[in-house]
Amino acid sequence: MQYDLIIIGGGAAGFFTAINVAENDPSLKIAILERGKEVLSKVRISGGGRCNVTHAEFIPSQLSTNYPRGERELIGPFHTFMTGDTMEWFANRGVALKIENDGRVFPVSDSSTTIIDCFLSETEKLGVELLKNHAVKDFYTESNTWKVITNQGLFETKKLMIATGSNSKIWAKLHRMNYHIIEAVPSLFTFNIVDDRIKGLSGIATNAVVKVKNSKLSSEGPLLITHWGMSGPAILKLSAWGAIELNAYKYNFEISINWLQEYSQEEIVDALKELKTQNPKQQVLKHAQFELPKRLWQTLVIASGIENSMRWADMNKSQLTKLSEELTKGVFKVHGKSTFKEEFVTAGGIDLQEVNFKTFESKKHKNLYLAGEILNIDAITGGFNFQNAWTGAYIAAQAITSKK
């Protein structure tokens, strides 16, 4: 079958491209090829089923700093289409969005179904063909035409868009076409930790600074203790920025944690001495300090070798020092990782030097466009990975319809 544009991949970037191309030029015949029976599965489970559409950062140079890979390349594209444009795009199609306190943007409905329904209704209205269960076996260019072979037949198109996300088979095919593919490794993952100091504290969250020992890697923000170890934005950001390095460690390394975030050990020693002076008869264990969750405070006190009934007046210099160390630079051993299987994000993909970021067209093949996680671009958690998809798809759509 003959098309003007075929998009391989029924995900966020694929649908966004199709809709924008169809709106720009309704005369074009467009098809989305999806290998499975479901589309937009990653959108469906994003943000715990609420779909974290984007993040409320409205300055391109600052938005780009949330991308461990792609920061420099995305500054230009973000000047063309970024957060405010995304929010307006959805608003114009009847999807109301809201900004939460941490900057994440969700549909007011708190349901990813709202986003999916928008995409499906728009593609149907615009006449975009959605072909499910079409696993792509091969694609190549011949006489200025792209040919795509699926398990259900041969398709021909003038222009081809690949938006499959992290897909090893597509990467392998592109490698055979002389593309440089950066090996994919997990980018967003939690840390597996077995340690008495956090045993039984699952669900406790507090702000912290986390550093990887013998490394420059560092992150801060909310840290969540889980039954398998540690998670939360502080850990996820660290896993994104350290994706390649932590993979090299085979996910066995040590971290130090400052549970008091902005305070140094020296400052905490002084604060503890002041507590000793002001509350001499108060039992150390019973009264949490520095606004720490009580159970976390108690486990850190116990880890410092302080007896249950000990009062502040009984604390000696060595005990004050040990407690300050537990509070500001306690060391935890990480043995492995846990990933969100459905929301799996990777660092790796097509080398960014092989893409024209003014159009998202391949520099090696005419009329071949690439957007989303197929490229070596990934972001920290918070809606940034979707924003990369929207931006690349929008710019590619403009290029596809302006280039005859």
XYZ file of C-alpha atoms in Angstrom:
404
model
C 0.000 0.000 0.000
C 1.143 3.531 -0.798
C 1.318 6.354 1.771
C 2.726 9.848 2.055
C 3.941 9.177 5.598
C 4.365 6.011 7.608
C 5.144 6.207 11.296
C 6.676 3.154 12.929
C 5.594 3.115 16.572
C 2.194 3.737 18.146
C 3.470 5.707 21.122
C 3.520 9.325 22.239
C 5.901 10.654 19.582
C 4.211 8.681 16.810
C 0.706 9.937 17.526
C 1.871 13.491 18.101
C 3.632 13.492 14.734
C 0.660 12.012 12.905
C -1.832 14.500 14.318
C 0.319 17.538 13.582
C 1.145 16.388 10.050
C -2.517 15.651 9.289
C -3.597 19.039 10.606
C -0.912 20.829 8.596
C -1.822 19.011 5.380
C -5.136 17.083 5.394
C -4.432 15.762 1.886
C -1.634 13.477 3.068
C -2.243 9.767 3.535
C -0.761 8.731 6.883
C -0.434 5.401 8.672
C 0.820 4.441 12.116
C 2.251 0.921 12.334
C 2.090 -0.622 15.812
C 3.573 -4.052 16.407
C 1.125 -5.015 19.177
C -2.596 -4.871 19.765
C -2.331 -1.916 22.164
C -1.180 1.631 21.467
C 0.036 4.359 23.813
C 0.738 1.811 26.558
C 3.493 3.938 28.056
C 1.173 6.940 28.161
C -1.414 4.823 29.947
C 0.820 3.896 32.882
C 2.832 7.130 33.078
C 2.662 8.943 36.405
C 0.914 6.069 38.099
C -1.857 6.088 35.509
C -2.314 9.864 35.578
C 0.108 10.675 32.710
C 2.775 13.210 33.613
C 2.380 15.224 30.391
C 5.252 17.676 30.896
C 6.951 19.838 33.525
C 6.322 23.491 34.344
C 9.701 24.834 33.291
C 9.287 27.594 30.713
C 12.851 28.672 29.917
C 14.495 26.525 27.191
C 18.012 26.667 28.635
C 16.731 25.620 32.064
C 14.388 22.953 30.725
C 17.264 21.336 28.835
C 19.306 20.901 32.033
C 16.988 18.029 32.988
C 18.394 15.847 30.200
C 21.581 13.924 31.060
C 21.829 13.042 27.373
C 20.469 15.610 24.916
C 20.889 18.766 27.006
C 22.846 20.712 24.388
C 20.925 19.415 21.383
C 17.478 20.231 22.795
C 18.034 23.918 23.566
C 17.312 24.926 19.956
C 14.233 22.695 19.554
C 12.835 23.937 22.872
C 12.891 27.484 21.491
C 10.489 26.196 18.831
C 8.186 23.993 20.914
C 8.294 23.365 24.654
C 6.197 23.296 27.824
C 3.871 26.220 27.205
C 3.273 25.068 23.634
C 2.484 21.553 24.857
C -0.048 22.830 27.366
C -1.670 25.061 24.749
C -1.743 22.174 22.258
C -3.746 19.987 24.638
C -5.944 22.861 25.800
C -6.899 23.585 22.186
C -8.122 20.010 21.908
C -10.223 20.107 25.049
C -7.750 18.605 27.505
C -7.456 20.704 30.666
C -4.103 20.432 32.434
C -2.944 21.395 35.916
C 0.437 22.188 37.444
C 1.148 20.465 40.749
C 3.317 21.894 43.535
C 6.416 20.043 42.366
C 6.039 21.361 38.800
C 4.673 18.205 37.222
C 1.827 18.721 34.777
C -1.134 16.328 34.667
C -4.586 16.321 33.093
C -7.174 17.772 35.475
C -8.969 14.424 35.231
C -5.951 12.704 36.849
C -6.353 9.977 34.246
C -4.082 9.047 31.361
C -7.208 7.905 29.524
C -7.934 11.584 28.870
C -4.692 11.917 26.888
C -5.187 8.618 25.076
C -8.772 9.475 24.130
C -7.558 12.811 22.770
C -4.983 11.129 20.541
C -7.347 8.427 19.322
C -10.197 10.821 18.563
C -7.880 13.256 16.762
C -6.313 10.588 14.565
C -9.726 9.156 13.702
C -11.120 12.605 12.914
C -8.119 13.411 10.715
C -8.214 10.130 8.826
C -4.917 8.724 10.101
C -4.852 4.943 9.639
C -3.927 3.050 12.790
C -2.645 -0.409 11.863
C -2.169 -2.642 14.894
C -0.419 -6.020 14.985
C 1.967 -4.866 12.269
C 5.424 -5.932 13.414
C 8.058 -4.321 11.207
C 10.484 -6.839 9.727
C 12.517 -4.492 7.541
C 12.616 -1.046 5.954
C 14.812 0.440 3.253
C 14.868 3.181 0.666
C 14.682 2.540 -3.062
C 14.226 5.082 -5.875
C 13.330 7.874 -3.400
C 10.664 5.671 -1.808
C 10.758 4.049 1.583
C 9.613 0.444 1.687
C 8.436 -1.069 4.963
C 7.907 -4.799 5.325
C 5.702 -5.986 8.180
C 4.321 -9.378 9.161
C 1.238 -8.400 7.159
C 2.752 -7.157 3.934
C 4.684 -4.464 2.074
C 4.048 -0.733 2.461
C 5.523 2.157 0.497
C 5.839 5.759 1.586
C 7.491 8.995 0.550
C 8.501 9.794 4.117
C 9.201 7.570 7.079
C 9.148 8.395 10.783
C 10.614 6.056 13.406
C 9.229 6.639 16.893
C 9.497 3.203 18.468
C 11.225 4.216 21.665
C 13.739 1.762 23.100
C 13.536 -1.015 20.535
C 16.558 -3.286 20.154
C 15.401 -4.757 16.828
C 14.962 -1.334 15.235
C 18.314 -0.204 16.626
C 19.941 -3.323 15.157
C 18.400 -2.579 11.762
C 19.617 1.023 11.893
C 23.080 -0.195 12.872
C 23.134 -2.304 9.701
C 22.264 0.905 7.846
C 25.495 2.423 9.210
C 24.004 4.353 12.124
C 26.038 4.639 15.305
C 23.919 3.231 18.118
C 24.894 4.008 21.707
C 24.358 0.853 23.756
C 21.215 1.197 25.848
C 21.395 0.914 29.631
C 18.672 1.542 32.239
C 18.263 5.215 33.084
C 15.533 5.525 35.727
C 15.756 2.941 38.472
C 15.619 2.551 42.240
C 18.366 1.222 44.514
C 18.240 -2.183 46.180
C 19.576 -1.815 49.730
C 19.485 -4.228 52.675
C 20.340 -2.292 55.836
C 19.026 -2.371 59.406
C 18.834 1.433 59.424
C 15.956 1.416 56.934
C 14.422 -1.953 57.765
C 10.734 -1.540 58.507
C 10.682 2.100 57.372
C 8.989 1.509 54.014
C 6.873 4.494 53.024
C 8.879 7.127 54.891
C 9.948 10.062 52.720
C 12.149 13.067 53.454
C 14.406 15.474 51.596
C 18.024 14.386 51.354
C 21.285 14.748 49.472
C 22.598 11.497 47.996
C 26.162 11.041 46.728
C 27.810 8.057 45.085
C 31.045 7.310 46.914
C 34.271 7.751 44.908
C 32.333 9.600 42.216
C 31.180 13.098 41.329
C 27.576 11.885 41.119
C 25.234 13.699 43.474
C 21.515 14.435 43.705
C 19.080 16.013 46.121
C 15.345 16.057 46.678
C 12.663 13.797 48.162
C 13.961 10.328 49.065
C 11.515 7.481 49.610
C 12.397 4.418 51.665
C 10.871 1.270 50.156
C 10.701 -2.346 51.197
C 13.504 -3.119 48.731
C 15.698 -0.067 49.361
C 15.405 3.540 48.241
C 13.469 5.434 45.586
C 11.967 8.881 45.077
C 13.120 11.812 42.934
C 16.550 12.067 44.600
C 17.368 8.452 43.729
C 15.756 8.521 40.282
C 17.621 11.699 39.308
C 20.864 10.122 40.462
C 20.140 6.993 38.430
C 19.509 9.090 35.316
C 22.651 11.196 35.564
C 24.690 8.160 36.561
C 23.120 5.659 34.164
C 26.331 4.797 32.328
C 28.643 4.969 35.337
C 26.382 2.890 37.589
C 25.986 0.312 34.842
C 29.785 0.070 34.732
C 29.707 -0.631 38.485
C 27.218 -3.425 37.731
C 24.917 -1.675 40.217
C 27.123 -2.472 43.200
C 28.377 0.696 44.868
C 28.116 2.817 48.002
C 26.150 5.989 48.601
C 26.344 8.541 51.382
C 23.193 10.301 52.531
C 22.743 13.663 54.184
C 19.284 13.361 55.690
C 19.387 17.046 56.650
C 20.108 18.208 53.108
C 21.493 21.728 53.462
C 23.434 21.262 56.712
C 27.056 20.112 57.024
C 28.300 17.690 59.666
C 30.057 20.533 61.500
C 26.827 22.527 61.675
C 24.935 19.512 63.009
C 27.571 18.864 65.677
C 27.021 22.413 66.899
C 23.249 21.953 66.785
C 23.510 18.706 68.781
C 25.655 20.419 71.402
C 22.993 23.092 71.690
C 20.314 20.422 72.149
C 22.432 18.902 74.907
C 22.528 22.277 76.659
C 18.872 23.154 76.173
C 17.291 19.735 76.801
C 19.617 17.923 79.213
C 16.928 15.682 80.746
C 15.179 14.804 77.459
C 15.706 11.294 76.116
C 17.469 11.452 72.755
C 15.547 8.587 71.174
C 12.038 9.736 72.019
C 12.043 13.180 70.478
C 12.852 13.525 66.771
C 14.912 16.550 65.789
C 15.479 18.593 62.625
C 11.942 17.795 61.411
C 12.964 14.236 60.536
C 10.294 11.515 60.556
C 10.296 10.063 64.061
C 10.994 6.449 63.049
C 13.903 7.510 60.835
C 15.361 9.636 63.652
C 15.087 6.700 66.051
C 16.810 4.226 63.753
C 19.669 6.666 63.107
C 20.039 7.281 66.858
C 20.209 3.527 67.496
C 22.718 3.129 64.649
C 24.892 5.701 66.418
C 25.198 3.375 69.427
C 23.024 5.502 71.682
C 21.082 3.571 74.310
C 17.285 3.855 74.455
C 17.160 5.637 77.795
C 20.092 7.975 77.198
C 19.440 11.660 77.829
C 21.067 14.566 76.035
C 23.062 15.364 79.173
C 24.651 11.892 79.011
C 25.881 12.269 75.434
C 29.669 12.441 75.135
C 31.692 14.000 72.316
C 32.167 10.688 70.507
C 28.428 9.946 70.495
C 27.575 13.439 69.261
C 30.077 13.007 66.439
C 28.751 9.560 65.501
C 25.151 10.820 65.424
C 26.143 13.800 63.272
C 27.811 11.379 60.838
C 24.689 9.213 60.610
C 22.587 12.308 59.989
C 24.793 13.888 57.327
C 26.984 11.240 55.694
C 25.767 7.771 56.545
C 27.041 5.183 54.061
C 24.706 2.588 52.503
C 25.678 -0.256 50.195
C 23.658 -0.660 46.989
C 23.379 -4.167 45.594
C 21.339 -4.039 42.405
C 18.481 -1.999 41.018
C 14.756 -2.206 40.407
C 13.190 -0.672 37.310
C 9.627 0.285 36.511
C 9.125 -2.311 33.801
C 6.270 -0.582 32.017
C 7.818 2.884 32.352
C 11.260 1.618 31.432
C 13.552 4.442 30.297
C 16.979 3.905 28.781
C 20.097 5.922 28.148
C 21.258 5.040 24.655
C 20.044 4.980 21.082
C 20.916 6.739 17.838
C 23.971 8.968 18.140
C 22.721 12.553 18.268
C 25.340 13.679 15.757
C 23.419 11.786 13.086
C 20.238 13.870 13.461
C 19.439 17.381 12.234
C 17.774 18.972 15.252
C 16.230 21.733 13.168
C 14.023 19.130 11.483
C 14.624 15.825 13.338
C 15.528 14.342 9.964
C 18.342 11.840 9.646
C 21.573 13.271 8.286
C 22.229 9.961 6.544
C 18.936 9.276 4.809
C 16.621 11.730 3.132
C 12.987 11.714 4.309
C 13.745 9.612 7.371
C 12.690 11.252 10.653
C 13.528 10.184 14.198
C 12.004 11.316 17.498
C 11.550 10.210 21.085
C 13.574 7.587 22.911
C 14.828 6.008 19.696
C 17.448 8.763 20.008
C 20.155 8.886 22.662
C 18.089 11.309 24.748
C 16.702 10.676 28.207
C 15.627 12.793 31.136
C 15.095 12.725 34.845
C 11.645 11.888 36.135
C 8.890 14.498 36.133
C 7.411 14.714 32.624
C 10.620 15.616 30.818
C 10.810 12.464 28.687
C 7.347 13.170 27.289
C 8.329 16.767 26.558
C 11.220 15.471 24.465
C 8.730 13.337 22.536
C 6.311 16.231 21.952
C 9.069 18.601 20.850
C 10.739 16.199 18.433
C 7.429 15.067 16.972
C 6.145 18.613 16.479
C 9.313 19.824 14.752
C 9.444 16.716 12.566
C 5.798 17.271 11.590
C 6.550 20.850 10.550
C 9.493 19.673 8.461
C 7.527 16.833 6.866
C 4.742 19.114 5.701
C 6.960 21.988 4.596
C 9.329 19.830 2.573
C 7.784 18.808 -0.731
